[in-house]
JSON list of C-alpha atoms in Angstrom, two decimals:
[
{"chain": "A", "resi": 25, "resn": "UNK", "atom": "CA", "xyz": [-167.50, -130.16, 60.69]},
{"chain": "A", "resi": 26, "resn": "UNK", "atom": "CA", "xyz": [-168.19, -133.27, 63.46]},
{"chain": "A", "resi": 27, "resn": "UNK", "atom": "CA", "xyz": [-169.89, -136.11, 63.17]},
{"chain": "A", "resi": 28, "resn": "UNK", "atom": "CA", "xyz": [-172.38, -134.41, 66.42]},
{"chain": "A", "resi": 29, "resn": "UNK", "atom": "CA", "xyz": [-172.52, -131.25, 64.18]},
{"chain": "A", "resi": 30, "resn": "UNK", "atom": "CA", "xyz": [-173.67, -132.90, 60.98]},
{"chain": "A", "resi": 31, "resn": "UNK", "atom": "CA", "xyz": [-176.30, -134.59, 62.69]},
{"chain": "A", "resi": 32, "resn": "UNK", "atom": "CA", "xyz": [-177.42, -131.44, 64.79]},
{"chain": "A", "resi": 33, "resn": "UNK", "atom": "CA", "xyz": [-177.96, -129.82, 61.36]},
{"chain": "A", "resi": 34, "resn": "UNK", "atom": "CA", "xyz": [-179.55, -132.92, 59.82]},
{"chain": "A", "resi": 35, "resn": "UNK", "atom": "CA", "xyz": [-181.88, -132.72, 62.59]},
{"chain": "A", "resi": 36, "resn": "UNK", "atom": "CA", "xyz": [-182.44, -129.01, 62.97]},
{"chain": "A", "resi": 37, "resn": "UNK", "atom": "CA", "xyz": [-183.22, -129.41, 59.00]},
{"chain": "A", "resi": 38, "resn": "UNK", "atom": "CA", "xyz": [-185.73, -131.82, 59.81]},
{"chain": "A", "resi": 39, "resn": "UNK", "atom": "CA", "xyz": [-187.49, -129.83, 62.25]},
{"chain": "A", "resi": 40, "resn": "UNK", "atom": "CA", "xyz": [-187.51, -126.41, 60.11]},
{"chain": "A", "resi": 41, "resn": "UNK", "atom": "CA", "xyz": [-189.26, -128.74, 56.67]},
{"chain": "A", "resi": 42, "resn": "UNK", "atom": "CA", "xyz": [-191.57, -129.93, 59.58]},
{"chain": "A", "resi": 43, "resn": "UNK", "atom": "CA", "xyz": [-193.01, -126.31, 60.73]},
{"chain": "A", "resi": 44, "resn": "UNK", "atom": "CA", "xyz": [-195.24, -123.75, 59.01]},
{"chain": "A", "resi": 45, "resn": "UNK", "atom": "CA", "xyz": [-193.15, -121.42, 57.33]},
{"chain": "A", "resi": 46, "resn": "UNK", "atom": "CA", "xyz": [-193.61, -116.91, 58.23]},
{"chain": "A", "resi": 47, "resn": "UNK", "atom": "CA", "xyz": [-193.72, -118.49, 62.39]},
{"chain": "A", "resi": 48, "resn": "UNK", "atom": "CA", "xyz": [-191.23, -117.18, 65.04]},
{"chain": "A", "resi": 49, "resn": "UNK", "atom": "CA", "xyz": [-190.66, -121.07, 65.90]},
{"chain": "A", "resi": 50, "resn": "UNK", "atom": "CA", "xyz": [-189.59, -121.53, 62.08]},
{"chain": "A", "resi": 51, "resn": "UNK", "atom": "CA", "xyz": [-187.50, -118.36, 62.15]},
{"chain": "A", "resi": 52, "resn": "UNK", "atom": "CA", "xyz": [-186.07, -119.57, 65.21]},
{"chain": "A", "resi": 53, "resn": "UNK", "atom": "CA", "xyz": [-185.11, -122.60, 64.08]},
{"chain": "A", "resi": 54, "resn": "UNK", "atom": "CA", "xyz": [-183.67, -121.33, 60.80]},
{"chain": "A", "resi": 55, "resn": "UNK", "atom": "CA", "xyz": [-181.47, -119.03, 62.81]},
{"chain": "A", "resi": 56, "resn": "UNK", "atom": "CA", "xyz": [-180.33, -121.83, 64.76]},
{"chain": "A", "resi": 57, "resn": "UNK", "atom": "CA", "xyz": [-179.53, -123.56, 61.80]},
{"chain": "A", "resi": 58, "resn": "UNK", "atom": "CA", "xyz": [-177.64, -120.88, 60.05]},
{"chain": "A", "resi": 59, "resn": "UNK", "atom": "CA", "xyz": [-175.92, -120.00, 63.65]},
{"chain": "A", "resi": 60, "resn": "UNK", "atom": "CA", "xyz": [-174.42, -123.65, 63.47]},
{"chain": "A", "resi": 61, "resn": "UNK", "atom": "CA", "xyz": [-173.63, -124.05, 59.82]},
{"chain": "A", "resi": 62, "resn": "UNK", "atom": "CA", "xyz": [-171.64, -120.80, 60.35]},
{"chain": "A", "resi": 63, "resn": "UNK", "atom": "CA", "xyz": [-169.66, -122.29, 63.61]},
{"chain": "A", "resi": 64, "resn": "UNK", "atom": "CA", "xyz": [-169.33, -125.57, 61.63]},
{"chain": "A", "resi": 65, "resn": "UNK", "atom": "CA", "xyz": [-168.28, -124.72, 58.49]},
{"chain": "A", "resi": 66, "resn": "UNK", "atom": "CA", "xyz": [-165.27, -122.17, 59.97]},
{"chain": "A", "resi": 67, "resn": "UNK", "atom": "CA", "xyz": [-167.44, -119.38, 58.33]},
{"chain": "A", "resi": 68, "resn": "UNK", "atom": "CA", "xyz": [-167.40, -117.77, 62.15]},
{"chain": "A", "resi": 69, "resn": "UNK", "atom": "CA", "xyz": [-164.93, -118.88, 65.08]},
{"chain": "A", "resi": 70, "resn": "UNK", "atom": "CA", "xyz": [-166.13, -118.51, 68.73]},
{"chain": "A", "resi": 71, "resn": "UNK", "atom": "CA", "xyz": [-165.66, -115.48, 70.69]},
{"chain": "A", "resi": 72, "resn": "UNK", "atom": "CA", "xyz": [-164.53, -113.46, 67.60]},
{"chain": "A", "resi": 73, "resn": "UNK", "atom": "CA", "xyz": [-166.14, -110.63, 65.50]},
{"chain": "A", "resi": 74, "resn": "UNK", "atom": "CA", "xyz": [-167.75, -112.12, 62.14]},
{"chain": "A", "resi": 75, "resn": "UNK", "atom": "CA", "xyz": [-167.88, -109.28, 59.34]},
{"chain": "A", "resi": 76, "resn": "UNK", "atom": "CA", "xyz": [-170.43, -109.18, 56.86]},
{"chain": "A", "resi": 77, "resn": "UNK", "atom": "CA", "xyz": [-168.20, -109.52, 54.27]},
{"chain": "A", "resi": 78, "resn": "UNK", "atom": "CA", "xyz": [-165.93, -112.02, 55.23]},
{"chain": "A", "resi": 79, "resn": "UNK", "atom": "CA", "xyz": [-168.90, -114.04, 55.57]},
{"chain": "A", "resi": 80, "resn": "UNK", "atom": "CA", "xyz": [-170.38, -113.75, 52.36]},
{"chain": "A", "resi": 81, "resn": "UNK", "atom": "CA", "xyz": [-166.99, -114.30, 50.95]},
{"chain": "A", "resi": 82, "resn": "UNK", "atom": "CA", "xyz": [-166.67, -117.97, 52.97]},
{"chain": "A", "resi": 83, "resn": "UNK", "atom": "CA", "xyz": [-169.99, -118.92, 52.41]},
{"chain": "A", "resi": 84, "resn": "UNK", "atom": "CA", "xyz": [-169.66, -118.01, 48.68]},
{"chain": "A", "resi": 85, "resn": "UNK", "atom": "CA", "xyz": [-167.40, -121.65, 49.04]},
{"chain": "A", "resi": 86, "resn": "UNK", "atom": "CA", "xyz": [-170.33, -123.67, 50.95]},
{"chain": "A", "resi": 87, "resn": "UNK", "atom": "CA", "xyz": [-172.14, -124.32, 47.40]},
{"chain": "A", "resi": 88, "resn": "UNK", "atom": "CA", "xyz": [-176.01, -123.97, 47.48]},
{"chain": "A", "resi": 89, "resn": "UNK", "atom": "CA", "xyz": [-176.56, -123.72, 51.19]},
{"chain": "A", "resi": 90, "resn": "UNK", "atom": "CA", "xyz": [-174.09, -120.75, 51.78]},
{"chain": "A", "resi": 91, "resn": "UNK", "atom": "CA", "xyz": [-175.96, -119.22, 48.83]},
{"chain": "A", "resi": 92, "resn": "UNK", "atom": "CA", "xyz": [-179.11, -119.46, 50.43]},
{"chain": "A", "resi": 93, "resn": "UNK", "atom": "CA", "xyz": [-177.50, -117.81, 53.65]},
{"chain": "A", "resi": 94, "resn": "UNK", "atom": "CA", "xyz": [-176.41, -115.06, 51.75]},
{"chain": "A", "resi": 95, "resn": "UNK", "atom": "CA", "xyz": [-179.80, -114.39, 50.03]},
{"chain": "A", "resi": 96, "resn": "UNK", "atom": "CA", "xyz": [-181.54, -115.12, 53.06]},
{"chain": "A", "resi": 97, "resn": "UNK", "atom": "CA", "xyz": [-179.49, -112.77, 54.71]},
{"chain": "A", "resi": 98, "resn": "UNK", "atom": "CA", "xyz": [-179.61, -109.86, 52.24]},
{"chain": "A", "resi": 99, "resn": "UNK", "atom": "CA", "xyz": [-183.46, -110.21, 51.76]},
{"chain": "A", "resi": 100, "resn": "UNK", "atom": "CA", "xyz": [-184.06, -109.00, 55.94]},
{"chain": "A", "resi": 101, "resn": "UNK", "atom": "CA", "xyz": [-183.43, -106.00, 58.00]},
{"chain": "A", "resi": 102, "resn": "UNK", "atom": "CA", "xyz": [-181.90, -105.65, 61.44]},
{"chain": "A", "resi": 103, "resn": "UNK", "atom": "CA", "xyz": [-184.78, -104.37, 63.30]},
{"chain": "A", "resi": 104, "resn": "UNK", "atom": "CA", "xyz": [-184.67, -105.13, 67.29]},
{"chain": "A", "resi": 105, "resn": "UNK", "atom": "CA", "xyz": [-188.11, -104.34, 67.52]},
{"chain": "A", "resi": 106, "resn": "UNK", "atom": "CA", "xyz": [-189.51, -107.14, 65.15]},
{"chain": "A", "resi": 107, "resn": "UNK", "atom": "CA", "xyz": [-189.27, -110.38, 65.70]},
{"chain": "A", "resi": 108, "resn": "UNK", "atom": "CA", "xyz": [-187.87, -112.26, 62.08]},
{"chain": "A", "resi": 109, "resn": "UNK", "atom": "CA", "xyz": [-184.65, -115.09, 61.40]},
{"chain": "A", "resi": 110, "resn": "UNK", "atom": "CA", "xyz": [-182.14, -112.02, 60.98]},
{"chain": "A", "resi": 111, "resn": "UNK", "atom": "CA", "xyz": [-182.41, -110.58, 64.70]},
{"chain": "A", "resi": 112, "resn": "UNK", "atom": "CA", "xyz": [-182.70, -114.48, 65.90]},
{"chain": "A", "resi": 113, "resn": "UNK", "atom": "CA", "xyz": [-179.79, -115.00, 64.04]},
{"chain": "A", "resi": 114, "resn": "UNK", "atom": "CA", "xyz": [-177.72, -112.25, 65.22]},
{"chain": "A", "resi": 115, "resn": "UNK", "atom": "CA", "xyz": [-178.78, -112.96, 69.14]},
{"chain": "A", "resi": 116, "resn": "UNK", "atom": "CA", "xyz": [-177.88, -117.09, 68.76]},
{"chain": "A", "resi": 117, "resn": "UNK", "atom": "CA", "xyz": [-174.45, -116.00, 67.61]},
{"chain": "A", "resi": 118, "resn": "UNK", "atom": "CA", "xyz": [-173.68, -113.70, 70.07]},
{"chain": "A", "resi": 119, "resn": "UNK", "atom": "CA", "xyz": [-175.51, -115.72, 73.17]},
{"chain": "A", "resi": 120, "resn": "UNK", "atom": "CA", "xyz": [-174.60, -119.56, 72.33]},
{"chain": "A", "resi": 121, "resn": "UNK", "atom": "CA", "xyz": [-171.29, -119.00, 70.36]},
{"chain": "A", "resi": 122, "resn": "UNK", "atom": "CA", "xyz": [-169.87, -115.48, 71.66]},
{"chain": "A", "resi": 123, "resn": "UNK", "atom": "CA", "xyz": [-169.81, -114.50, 67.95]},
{"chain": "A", "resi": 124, "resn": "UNK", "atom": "CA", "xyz": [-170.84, -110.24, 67.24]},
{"chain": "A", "resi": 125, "resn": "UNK", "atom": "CA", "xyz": [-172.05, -110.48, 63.40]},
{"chain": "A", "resi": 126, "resn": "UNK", "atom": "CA", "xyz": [-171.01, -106.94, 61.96]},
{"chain": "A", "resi": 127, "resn": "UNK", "atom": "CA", "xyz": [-173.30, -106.95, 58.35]},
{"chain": "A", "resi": 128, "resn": "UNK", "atom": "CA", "xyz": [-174.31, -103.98, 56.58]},
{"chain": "A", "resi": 129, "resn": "UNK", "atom": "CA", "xyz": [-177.74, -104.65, 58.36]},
{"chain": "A", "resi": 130, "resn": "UNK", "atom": "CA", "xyz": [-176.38, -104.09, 61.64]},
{"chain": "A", "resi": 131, "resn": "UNK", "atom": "CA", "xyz": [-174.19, -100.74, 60.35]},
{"chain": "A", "resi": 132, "resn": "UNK", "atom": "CA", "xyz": [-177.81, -99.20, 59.23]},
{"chain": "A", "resi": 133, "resn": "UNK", "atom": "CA", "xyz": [-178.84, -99.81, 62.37]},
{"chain": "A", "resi": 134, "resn": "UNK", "atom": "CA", "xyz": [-176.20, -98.67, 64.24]},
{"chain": "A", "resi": 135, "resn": "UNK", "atom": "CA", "xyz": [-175.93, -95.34, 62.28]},
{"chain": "A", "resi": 136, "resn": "UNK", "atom": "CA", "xyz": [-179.55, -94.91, 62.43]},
{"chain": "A", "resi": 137, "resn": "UNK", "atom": "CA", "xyz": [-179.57, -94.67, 66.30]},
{"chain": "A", "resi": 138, "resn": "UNK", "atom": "CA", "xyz": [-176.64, -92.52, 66.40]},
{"chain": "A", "resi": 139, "resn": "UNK", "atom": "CA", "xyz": [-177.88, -89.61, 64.09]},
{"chain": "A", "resi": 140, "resn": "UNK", "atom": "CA", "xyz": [-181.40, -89.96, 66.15]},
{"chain": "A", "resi": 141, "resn": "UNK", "atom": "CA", "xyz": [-179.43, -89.21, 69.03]},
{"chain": "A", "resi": 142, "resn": "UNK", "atom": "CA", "xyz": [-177.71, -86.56, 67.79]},
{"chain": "A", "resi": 143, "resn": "UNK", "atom": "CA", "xyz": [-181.23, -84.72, 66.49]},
{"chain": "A", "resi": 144, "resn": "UNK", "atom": "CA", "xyz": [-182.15, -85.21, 69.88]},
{"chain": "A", "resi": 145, "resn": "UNK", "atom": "CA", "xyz": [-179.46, -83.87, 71.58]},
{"chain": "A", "resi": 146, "resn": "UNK", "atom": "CA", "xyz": [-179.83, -80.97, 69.23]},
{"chain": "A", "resi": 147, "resn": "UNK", "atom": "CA", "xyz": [-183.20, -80.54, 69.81]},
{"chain": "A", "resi": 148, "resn": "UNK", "atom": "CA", "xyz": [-182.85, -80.69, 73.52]},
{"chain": "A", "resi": 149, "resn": "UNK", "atom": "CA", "xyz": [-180.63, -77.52, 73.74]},
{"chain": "A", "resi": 150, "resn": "UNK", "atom": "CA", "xyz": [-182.27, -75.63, 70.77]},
{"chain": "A", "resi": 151, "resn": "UNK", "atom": "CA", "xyz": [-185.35, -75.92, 73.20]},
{"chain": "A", "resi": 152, "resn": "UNK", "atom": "CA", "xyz": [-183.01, -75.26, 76.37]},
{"chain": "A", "resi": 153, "resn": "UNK", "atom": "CA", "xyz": [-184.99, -78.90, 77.29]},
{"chain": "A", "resi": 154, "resn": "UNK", "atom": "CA", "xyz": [-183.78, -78.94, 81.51]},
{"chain": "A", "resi": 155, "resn": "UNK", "atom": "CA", "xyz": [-185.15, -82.37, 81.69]},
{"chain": "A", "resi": 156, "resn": "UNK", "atom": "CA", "xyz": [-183.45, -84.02, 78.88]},
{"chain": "A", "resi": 157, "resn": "UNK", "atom": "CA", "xyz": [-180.11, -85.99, 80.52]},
{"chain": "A", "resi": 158, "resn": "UNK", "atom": "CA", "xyz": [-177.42, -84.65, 78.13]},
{"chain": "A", "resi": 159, "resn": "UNK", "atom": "CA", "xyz": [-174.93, -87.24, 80.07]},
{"chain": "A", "resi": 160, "resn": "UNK", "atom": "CA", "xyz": [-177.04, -90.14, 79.47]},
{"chain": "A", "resi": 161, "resn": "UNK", "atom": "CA", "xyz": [-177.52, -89.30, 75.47]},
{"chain": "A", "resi": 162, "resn": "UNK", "atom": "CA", "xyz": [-173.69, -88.71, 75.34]},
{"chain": "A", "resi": 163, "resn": "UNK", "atom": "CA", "xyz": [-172.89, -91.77, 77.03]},
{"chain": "A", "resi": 164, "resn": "UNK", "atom": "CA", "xyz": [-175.04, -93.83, 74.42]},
{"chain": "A", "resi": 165, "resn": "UNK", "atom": "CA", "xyz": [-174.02, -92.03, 71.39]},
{"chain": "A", "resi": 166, "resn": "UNK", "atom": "CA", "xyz": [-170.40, -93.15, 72.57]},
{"chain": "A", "resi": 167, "resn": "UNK", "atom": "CA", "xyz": [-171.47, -96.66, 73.09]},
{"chain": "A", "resi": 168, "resn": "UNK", "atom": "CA", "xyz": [-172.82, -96.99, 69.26]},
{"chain": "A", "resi": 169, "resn": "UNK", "atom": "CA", "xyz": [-170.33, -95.04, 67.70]},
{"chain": "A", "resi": 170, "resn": "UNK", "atom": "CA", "xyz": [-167.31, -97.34, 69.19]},
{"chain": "A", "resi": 171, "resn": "UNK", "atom": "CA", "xyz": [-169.83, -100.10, 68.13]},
{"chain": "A", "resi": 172, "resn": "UNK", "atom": "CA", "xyz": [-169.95, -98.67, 64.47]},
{"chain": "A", "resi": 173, "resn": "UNK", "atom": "CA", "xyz": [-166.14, -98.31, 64.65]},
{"chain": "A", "resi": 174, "resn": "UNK", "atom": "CA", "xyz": [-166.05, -102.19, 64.61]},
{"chain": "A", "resi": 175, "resn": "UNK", "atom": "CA", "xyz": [-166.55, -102.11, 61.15]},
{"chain": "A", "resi": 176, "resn": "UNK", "atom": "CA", "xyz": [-164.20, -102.04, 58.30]},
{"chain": "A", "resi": 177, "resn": "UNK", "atom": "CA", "xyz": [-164.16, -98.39, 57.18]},
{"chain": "A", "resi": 178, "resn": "UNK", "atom": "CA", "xyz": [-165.19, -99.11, 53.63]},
{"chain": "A", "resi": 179, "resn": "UNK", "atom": "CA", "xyz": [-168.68, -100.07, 55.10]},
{"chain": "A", "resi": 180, "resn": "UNK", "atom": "CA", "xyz": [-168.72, -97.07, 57.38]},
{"chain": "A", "resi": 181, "resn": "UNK", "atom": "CA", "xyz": [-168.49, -95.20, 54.83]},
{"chain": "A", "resi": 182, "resn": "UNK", "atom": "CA", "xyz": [-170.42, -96.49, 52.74]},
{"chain": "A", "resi": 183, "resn": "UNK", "atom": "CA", "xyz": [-173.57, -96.70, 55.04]},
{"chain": "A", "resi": 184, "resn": "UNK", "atom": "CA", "xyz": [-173.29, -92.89, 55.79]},
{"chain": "A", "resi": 185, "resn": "UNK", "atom": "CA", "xyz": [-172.77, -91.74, 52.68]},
{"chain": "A", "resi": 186, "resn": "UNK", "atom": "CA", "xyz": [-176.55, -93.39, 51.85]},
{"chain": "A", "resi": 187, "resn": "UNK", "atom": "CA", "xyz": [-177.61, -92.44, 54.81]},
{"chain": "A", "resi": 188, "resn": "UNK", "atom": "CA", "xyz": [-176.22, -88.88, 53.59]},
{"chain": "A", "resi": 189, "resn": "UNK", "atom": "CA", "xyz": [-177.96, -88.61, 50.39]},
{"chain": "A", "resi": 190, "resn": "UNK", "atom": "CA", "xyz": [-181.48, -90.28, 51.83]},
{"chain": "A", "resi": 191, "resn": "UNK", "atom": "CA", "xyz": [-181.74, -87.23, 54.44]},
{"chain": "A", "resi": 192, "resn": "UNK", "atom": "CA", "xyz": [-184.57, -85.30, 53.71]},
{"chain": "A", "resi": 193, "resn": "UNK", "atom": "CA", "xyz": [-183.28, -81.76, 54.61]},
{"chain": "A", "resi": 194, "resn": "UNK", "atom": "CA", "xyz": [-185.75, -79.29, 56.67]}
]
């Protein structure tokens, strides 16, 4: 960590004890925080993938801050629809340092879009549904299942095997 990173975070730190707390400004500025600590520490390298567990493993070493991350990070969900530190988080790495965060959050995600598309797809030609663009659906589901690839394949596995036994059949 540099001298111009330390006092980034020092100030950053300053700003975050300064704002009202459940604000997007404050989860903003958390999520800058964390993005930096992350790049500073080593925890995540620029323009490289940053797996969920490696990270939790290296910040296990940062003492009580990299605890903090972790709980932090396992107390929110990877929604892209709501607004909290998590999904600021995951866009400052991957806009200001080039770094794609692949956490079990994201896998959920990821695996939840992918079986909605395939309902829908099934749905569509149960229905013989003319209007519903079979190329465009198929070209998605590809998209998100190289995506969910990224991840190691215990955590692939792991995520649809939940997934698996939290289906509600018809």
């Amino acid at each position: 960590m540099n001298i111009e990173q330390k006092h980034e975070l020092r100030t950053l730190n300053a700003q975050i004890k300064a704002c009202d707390t459940n604000t997007p400004q404050h989860d903003k500025l958390v999520a800058e925080y964390v993005a930096l600590f992350l790049i500073a520490t080593g925890v995540a390298q620029k323009k490289h993938v940053l797996h969920g567990e490696t990270a939790e493993r290296k910040l296990r070493k940062c003492g009580k801050i990299g605890k903090m991350i972790i709980d932090g990070q396992n107390d929110i969900e990877y929604n892209p629809y709501v607004p909290n530190v998590y999904n600021y988080l995951f866009t400052e790495l991957n806009l200001k340092y080039n770094v794609k965060l692949l956490d079990e959050n994201y896998a959920w995600y990821l695996n939840d879009k992918i079986y909605q598309i395939k309902q829908e797809m099934i749905v569509a030609k149960m229905q013989n549904d003319e209007t519903y663009d079979t190329k465009t659906a198929r070209n998605q589901l590809d998209k998100l299942q190289r995506e969910f690839n990224r991840f190691y394949m215990n955590l692939r596995n792991k995520v649809i095997e939940e997934h698996r036994t939290q289906e509600i059949p018809f």
